[in-house]
XYZ file of C-alpha atoms in Angstrom:
436
model
C -6.652 -4.011 21.238
C -8.213 -5.298 18.021
C -4.932 -6.673 16.612
C -5.302 -4.639 13.414
C -1.731 -3.468 12.802
C 0.104 -6.781 13.381
C -2.537 -8.613 11.354
C -2.175 -6.170 8.447
C 1.591 -6.624 8.555
C 1.181 -10.396 8.271
C -1.439 -9.904 5.558
C 0.850 -7.782 3.380
C 3.702 -10.259 3.806
C 1.504 -13.052 2.436
C 0.117 -10.790 -0.276
C 3.571 -9.838 -1.535
C 5.108 -13.296 -1.225
C 2.265 -15.516 -2.454
C -0.062 -13.098 -4.218
C -3.077 -13.852 -1.963
C -3.864 -12.743 1.580
C -6.557 -14.116 3.895
C -7.846 -12.193 6.918
C -10.789 -13.009 9.179
C -12.624 -10.167 10.932
C -14.208 -11.685 14.015
C -16.996 -10.188 16.088
C -15.447 -10.267 19.548
C -18.253 -9.756 22.113
C -17.655 -6.619 24.132
C -14.626 -5.612 22.036
C -15.908 -5.235 18.491
C -13.955 -6.294 15.391
C -10.901 -8.510 15.938
C -8.518 -9.116 13.036
C -6.841 -12.480 12.390
C -4.591 -13.298 9.417
C -4.566 -16.977 8.399
C -1.795 -18.732 6.433
C -2.679 -19.409 2.835
C -1.801 -23.114 3.035
C -4.761 -23.618 5.415
C -7.320 -22.055 3.099
C -9.134 -23.169 -0.043
C -10.934 -20.381 -1.902
C -13.717 -20.224 -4.465
C -14.990 -17.215 -6.410
C -18.351 -16.154 -7.765
C -19.277 -15.230 -11.317
C -17.804 -11.749 -10.838
C -14.391 -13.104 -9.843
C -14.759 -12.106 -6.169
C -13.937 -14.651 -3.449
C -17.162 -15.589 -1.635
C -16.361 -19.089 -0.306
C -13.593 -20.315 1.978
C -12.844 -23.773 3.309
C -10.209 -23.668 6.041
C -8.461 -26.842 7.277
C -6.382 -26.442 10.438
C -5.608 -27.868 13.874
C -6.842 -26.804 17.314
C -5.677 -27.944 20.714
C -8.254 -29.275 23.168
C -7.778 -26.123 25.238
C -8.527 -23.854 22.255
C -11.605 -25.893 21.289
C -13.050 -25.715 24.805
C -12.434 -21.949 25.025
C -13.924 -21.304 21.587
C -16.963 -23.606 21.513
C -17.605 -24.852 25.065
C -17.580 -28.417 26.334
C -21.255 -29.042 25.516
C -20.635 -28.689 21.768
C -17.501 -30.856 21.541
C -17.175 -34.609 20.968
C -16.270 -36.966 23.781
C -12.694 -37.374 22.589
C -11.918 -33.739 23.334
C -13.518 -33.933 26.791
C -11.452 -37.014 27.605
C -8.314 -35.143 26.581
C -9.163 -32.493 29.148
C -9.884 -35.051 31.849
C -6.572 -36.791 31.090
C -4.737 -33.446 31.402
C -3.894 -33.503 27.682
C -5.190 -30.063 26.891
C -2.523 -29.483 24.249
C -3.330 -32.525 22.123
C -4.260 -31.341 18.627
C -7.430 -32.169 16.714
C -8.238 -31.574 13.082
C -10.855 -28.879 12.438
C -12.549 -27.334 9.420
C -14.356 -24.053 8.961
C -16.623 -23.532 5.962
C -18.159 -20.197 5.020
C -20.116 -19.943 1.778
C -23.301 -18.345 0.400
C -26.429 -19.848 1.904
C -27.997 -20.063 -1.555
C -25.462 -22.751 -2.551
C -26.732 -25.279 0.038
C -29.118 -27.991 -1.137
C -30.985 -27.641 2.155
C -30.419 -24.106 3.478
C -30.243 -23.711 7.273
C -33.187 -22.271 9.174
C -31.271 -19.119 10.045
C -31.267 -17.594 6.582
C -28.157 -15.429 6.737
C -26.648 -14.490 3.360
C -23.538 -16.476 4.346
C -23.577 -19.678 6.397
C -20.722 -20.684 8.736
C -20.070 -24.274 9.846
C -17.307 -25.559 12.147
C -16.806 -29.330 12.195
C -14.223 -31.980 13.117
C -13.840 -34.423 10.200
C -12.125 -37.235 12.122
C -14.854 -37.287 14.771
C -17.571 -36.525 12.174
C -19.028 -33.918 14.489
C -20.437 -30.445 13.764
C -19.409 -28.207 16.658
C -20.865 -24.832 15.616
C -23.192 -23.337 12.998
C -24.021 -19.714 12.346
C -24.135 -17.073 9.680
C -23.060 -13.613 8.563
C -24.745 -10.715 6.830
C -21.536 -10.093 4.881
C -18.531 -12.234 3.973
C -16.285 -12.078 7.081
C -13.059 -12.966 5.252
C -10.915 -10.470 3.379
C -9.297 -12.289 0.441
C -7.498 -10.017 -1.999
C -5.090 -10.924 -4.764
C -2.011 -8.993 -5.876
C -2.720 -9.697 -9.531
C -4.356 -12.481 -11.500
C -5.780 -13.323 -14.894
C -9.433 -13.968 -15.637
C -9.124 -17.753 -15.159
C -7.358 -17.750 -11.796
C -8.823 -17.909 -8.298
C -5.552 -17.418 -6.423
C -3.316 -14.459 -7.134
C 0.280 -14.121 -8.212
C 2.616 -11.862 -6.258
C 6.055 -10.369 -6.822
C 7.552 -13.063 -4.587
C 6.620 -15.738 -7.110
C 8.018 -13.734 -9.998
C 11.302 -13.152 -8.172
C 11.622 -16.714 -6.824
C 13.860 -17.951 -9.658
C 16.202 -14.961 -9.274
C 16.283 -15.396 -5.477
C 17.301 -19.055 -5.806
C 19.919 -18.194 -8.420
C 21.338 -15.397 -6.248
C 21.608 -17.791 -3.278
C 23.626 -20.251 -5.372
C 25.817 -17.437 -6.695
C 26.464 -16.255 -3.144
C 27.600 -19.757 -2.164
C 30.031 -19.921 -5.078
C 31.208 -16.371 -4.362
C 31.966 -17.211 -0.731
C 33.896 -20.323 -1.804
C 35.975 -18.189 -4.157
C 36.741 -15.721 -1.354
C 37.772 -18.564 0.935
C 40.107 -19.953 -1.726
C 41.746 -16.566 -2.157
C 42.243 -16.079 1.586
C 43.154 -19.717 2.347
C 44.153 -21.280 -1.002
C 44.826 -25.004 -1.586
C 48.511 -25.946 -1.285
C 50.775 -27.978 -3.567
C 52.956 -30.334 -1.459
C 55.825 -32.465 -2.918
C 55.516 -36.204 -2.459
C 57.392 -39.152 -3.855
C 54.291 -41.324 -3.911
C 51.257 -41.326 -6.160
C 49.173 -38.312 -7.098
C 46.000 -38.017 -5.056
C 42.762 -36.378 -6.322
C 42.998 -32.603 -6.436
C 41.489 -30.871 -3.415
C 40.126 -27.444 -4.298
C 38.543 -26.671 -0.944
C 40.002 -23.823 1.139
C 43.034 -25.180 2.981
C 43.088 -28.423 0.981
C 46.385 -30.298 0.465
C 47.383 -31.663 -2.963
C 50.451 -33.882 -3.365
C 52.391 -33.905 -6.605
C 55.278 -36.111 -7.650
C 58.651 -34.594 -6.824
C 60.852 -33.598 -9.688
C 58.060 -32.049 -11.730
C 58.654 -28.505 -10.542
C 61.758 -26.312 -10.603
C 61.799 -25.949 -6.838
C 60.924 -28.639 -4.371
C 58.691 -26.523 -2.170
C 55.120 -26.073 -0.989
C 53.256 -23.389 -2.900
C 49.636 -22.330 -3.340
C 47.635 -23.815 -6.163
C 47.303 -21.096 -8.856
C 43.714 -19.867 -8.951
C 42.538 -17.657 -11.793
C 39.421 -15.893 -10.515
C 37.688 -12.604 -11.368
C 35.481 -11.678 -8.437
C 34.410 -8.480 -10.160
C 32.564 -10.563 -12.758
C 30.611 -12.265 -9.978
C 29.895 -8.898 -8.302
C 28.486 -7.441 -11.518
C 26.298 -10.454 -12.192
C 24.946 -10.605 -8.635
C 24.144 -6.888 -8.750
C 22.182 -7.483 -11.947
C 20.183 -10.234 -10.243
C 19.587 -8.022 -7.187
C 18.273 -5.253 -9.447
C 15.937 -7.747 -11.095
C 14.599 -8.803 -7.664
C 14.146 -5.174 -6.594
C 12.206 -4.448 -9.780
C 9.973 -7.472 -9.152
C 9.020 -5.928 -5.795
C 8.644 -2.437 -7.370
C 11.421 -0.967 -5.236
C 12.704 0.975 -8.220
C 9.390 2.838 -8.352
C 9.423 4.052 -4.758
C 13.086 5.059 -4.598
C 14.295 8.558 -5.425
C 14.066 8.842 -9.234
C 16.998 9.777 -11.358
C 19.978 8.164 -13.099
C 23.421 7.928 -11.568
C 26.579 9.622 -12.769
C 29.757 7.770 -13.779
C 31.171 8.194 -10.277
C 28.077 6.487 -8.821
C 26.562 9.664 -7.393
C 22.873 10.368 -8.017
C 22.342 13.151 -10.514
C 20.732 16.196 -8.993
C 17.258 17.350 -10.063
C 15.064 20.224 -9.067
C 12.153 19.604 -6.708
C 9.702 20.027 -9.611
C 11.517 17.456 -11.752
C 11.649 14.938 -8.891
C 7.951 15.442 -8.163
C 7.037 14.914 -11.820
C 9.189 11.779 -12.130
C 7.815 10.326 -8.902
C 4.241 11.060 -9.986
C 4.786 9.254 -13.297
C 6.193 6.233 -11.475
C 3.330 6.113 -8.990
C 0.848 5.871 -11.849
C 2.293 2.459 -12.745
C 1.169 1.157 -9.344
C -2.358 2.479 -9.866
C -3.948 -0.812 -11.088
C -2.416 -2.742 -8.179
C -3.733 -0.268 -5.625
C -7.159 -0.169 -7.287
C -7.470 -3.946 -6.898
C -6.715 -3.665 -3.178
C -9.303 -0.921 -2.806
C -11.941 -3.187 -4.369
C -10.983 -6.543 -2.852
C -9.538 -5.521 0.518
C -10.461 -2.017 1.720
C -14.086 -2.032 0.558
C -15.087 -5.371 2.159
C -13.026 -4.568 5.261
C -14.776 -1.248 5.864
C -18.186 -2.835 5.332
C -17.464 -5.674 7.757
C -15.950 -3.399 10.426
C -18.840 -0.940 10.276
C -21.355 -3.792 10.613
C -19.584 -5.286 13.635
C -19.238 -1.903 15.327
C -22.910 -1.123 14.750
C -23.922 -4.462 16.256
C -21.860 -3.635 19.352
C -23.142 -0.019 19.583
C -19.633 1.332 19.120
C -20.473 4.031 16.569
C -21.846 7.482 17.409
C -25.133 8.600 15.821
C -24.580 9.522 12.158
C -24.983 13.179 11.125
C -28.284 14.311 9.681
C -26.717 14.872 6.268
C -25.730 11.198 6.073
C -29.220 10.031 7.077
C -30.704 11.881 4.129
C -28.373 10.132 1.653
C -29.493 6.731 0.402
C -26.126 5.787 -1.120
C -22.643 7.131 -0.568
C -19.244 6.418 -2.046
C -16.016 5.935 -0.122
C -13.000 7.742 -1.546
C -9.522 6.442 -0.717
C -6.732 8.956 -0.377
C -3.122 7.894 -0.909
C -0.063 9.122 -2.838
C -0.827 6.819 -5.767
C -4.402 8.076 -6.175
C -3.014 11.621 -6.146
C -0.430 10.676 -8.784
C -3.121 9.147 -11.001
C -4.808 12.570 -11.242
C -1.547 14.491 -11.448
C -1.928 14.955 -15.199
C -4.826 17.363 -14.533
C -2.548 19.662 -12.533
C 0.082 19.414 -15.272
C -2.483 20.487 -17.860
C -3.561 23.466 -15.762
C 0.048 24.488 -15.133
C 0.901 24.216 -18.826
C -2.153 26.305 -19.738
C -1.139 29.097 -17.338
C 2.432 29.030 -18.679
C 1.046 29.167 -22.227
C -1.188 32.159 -21.497
C 1.321 34.174 -19.416
C 3.227 35.665 -22.411
C -0.089 36.556 -24.081
C -1.250 38.346 -20.923
C 1.563 40.842 -21.368
C 0.003 41.861 -24.677
C -3.675 41.488 -23.714
C -4.302 41.352 -19.922
C -7.889 40.230 -20.485
C -6.701 36.762 -21.572
C -6.266 35.615 -17.973
C -9.767 36.795 -17.136
C -11.062 33.759 -19.015
C -9.675 31.576 -16.192
C -11.679 30.875 -13.042
C -8.886 31.226 -10.482
C -11.143 30.234 -7.599
C -12.204 27.034 -9.336
C -8.573 26.245 -10.156
C -7.713 26.559 -6.448
C -10.601 24.250 -5.487
C -9.649 21.682 -8.113
C -6.001 21.758 -7.017
C -6.996 21.162 -3.397
C -9.248 18.294 -4.500
C -6.577 16.578 -6.615
C -3.842 16.992 -4.002
C -6.192 15.686 -1.279
C -5.613 18.769 0.875
C -7.167 18.482 4.361
C -10.606 20.169 4.352
C -9.668 22.233 7.406
C -7.329 24.445 5.350
C -10.044 25.326 2.824
C -12.648 27.895 3.785
C -16.293 26.907 3.719
C -18.410 28.380 0.922
C -20.499 30.493 3.313
C -17.416 31.784 5.129
C -15.684 32.606 1.853
C -18.734 34.490 0.519
C -19.117 36.424 3.780
C -15.462 37.503 3.682
C -15.777 38.402 -0.009
C -18.857 40.537 0.665
C -17.092 42.217 3.597
C -14.121 43.012 1.368
C -16.402 44.400 -1.343
C -18.244 46.576 1.198
C -14.946 47.800 2.608
C -13.691 48.612 -0.886
C -16.951 50.432 -1.646
C -16.619 52.479 1.555
C -13.019 53.325 0.719
C -14.069 54.339 -2.766
C -16.803 56.588 -1.326
C -14.351 58.142 1.112
C -11.858 58.731 -1.669
C -14.598 60.171 -3.863
C -15.707 62.430 -0.986
C -12.159 63.617 -0.416
C -11.738 64.327 -4.099
C -15.045 66.202 -4.211
C -14.105 68.221 -1.123
C -10.749 69.115 -2.641
C -12.445 70.158 -5.853
C -14.985 72.276 -3.945
C -12.208 73.813 -1.885
C -10.191 74.649 -4.972
C -13.275 76.026 -6.716
C -14.095 78.203 -3.719
C -10.494 79.442 -3.543
C -10.511 80.219 -7.260
C -13.840 82.048 -6.975
C -12.480 84.051 -4.061
C -9.363 84.936 -6.034
C -11.500 86.068 -8.984
C -13.615 88.203 -6.692
C -10.558 89.821 -5.173
C -9.105 90.472 -8.605
C -12.322 92.005 -9.824
C -12.475 94.344 -6.804
C -8.884 95.483 -7.333
C -9.583 96.187 -10.970
C -12.647 98.233 -10.038
C -10.734 100.272 -7.459
C -7.958 101.020 -9.952
C -10.435 102.212 -12.484
């Protein structure tokens, strides 16, 4: 169990709420890569000249038990050992973990890894572990940012003001409902007038003789809850749009009765594809800042632990290769190519009724290959080039044999008819001679 799925869930929560996620991919001996998501408030990030995060300074707390399990007693200061001897294994100690490029040190360590890792305890002024990495072991991606920012900005930050406002509106709305169900009461009293109590169930005394009837009655409350409902729905829609929920829901306006207007499958697919293209830049950033470094780190760790099978010969011959990510948004970003092809075929179809050779200008086989490529169709459903050519040659040979058989049958019929006609002419000639 490498903890990947729960860690990714935590990572996406931080990414959406705060705009920045931090994940550490640890080389667990005997197990391979182990994924750990760290809270953003523990981490301080720095970027390089290209805007990519390449330095992290993490400040956190470890119990004595965790320190002993992670680093061993020989590498820990005396204070931690005493905590163990005093049976205070769960006392916490401040720790720091620094990972940054080795080239940024004034005196680089002897082990010249591209990235240097240092664990130390600042209060005890003790370095408890040093090491290095061939690649940056932290995955630090941002939801979106400008060119001057190190930390990202997520939809949670954009929707924070609306969330706070909606919470306050909900409080007021609940108070209004309570007043309507349990309204304040007006109670006659011969004494002085007390301050008005507007809380649900509150009692307000008024001087007798002011009203027509000396009785207890509810305090008149003029409230329009429908106004509050409409305004809160507007705020909810604003929050949903901040988290892009309107882009992933079923597209289409609503009718006056609130029902969703019906569309054909083609219209829904086109609308959804157009909406997915808006998310393209966000997904592209995650491919660059999260998926790319993650795949590189995982492959390195698995290779170091001999967890990968031998690569195929074709891959050994390639010096560089490119990873292609397949997802609905990447498909939508290339959807315009399919639309152009479809529009071209629709444009040429009426012309083909006049001149059938128009459609011969199209390479139908190439169109099928391009469609499968854009739609990210599984390779198993597409025939290999050699298999396709072999089947095509077999079909051509079969058609040639059928044509020969048909030609032979036609020739035989012609010969048979010619022989029959010749026989009939001979018989007619003999009859004519006999009559003469």
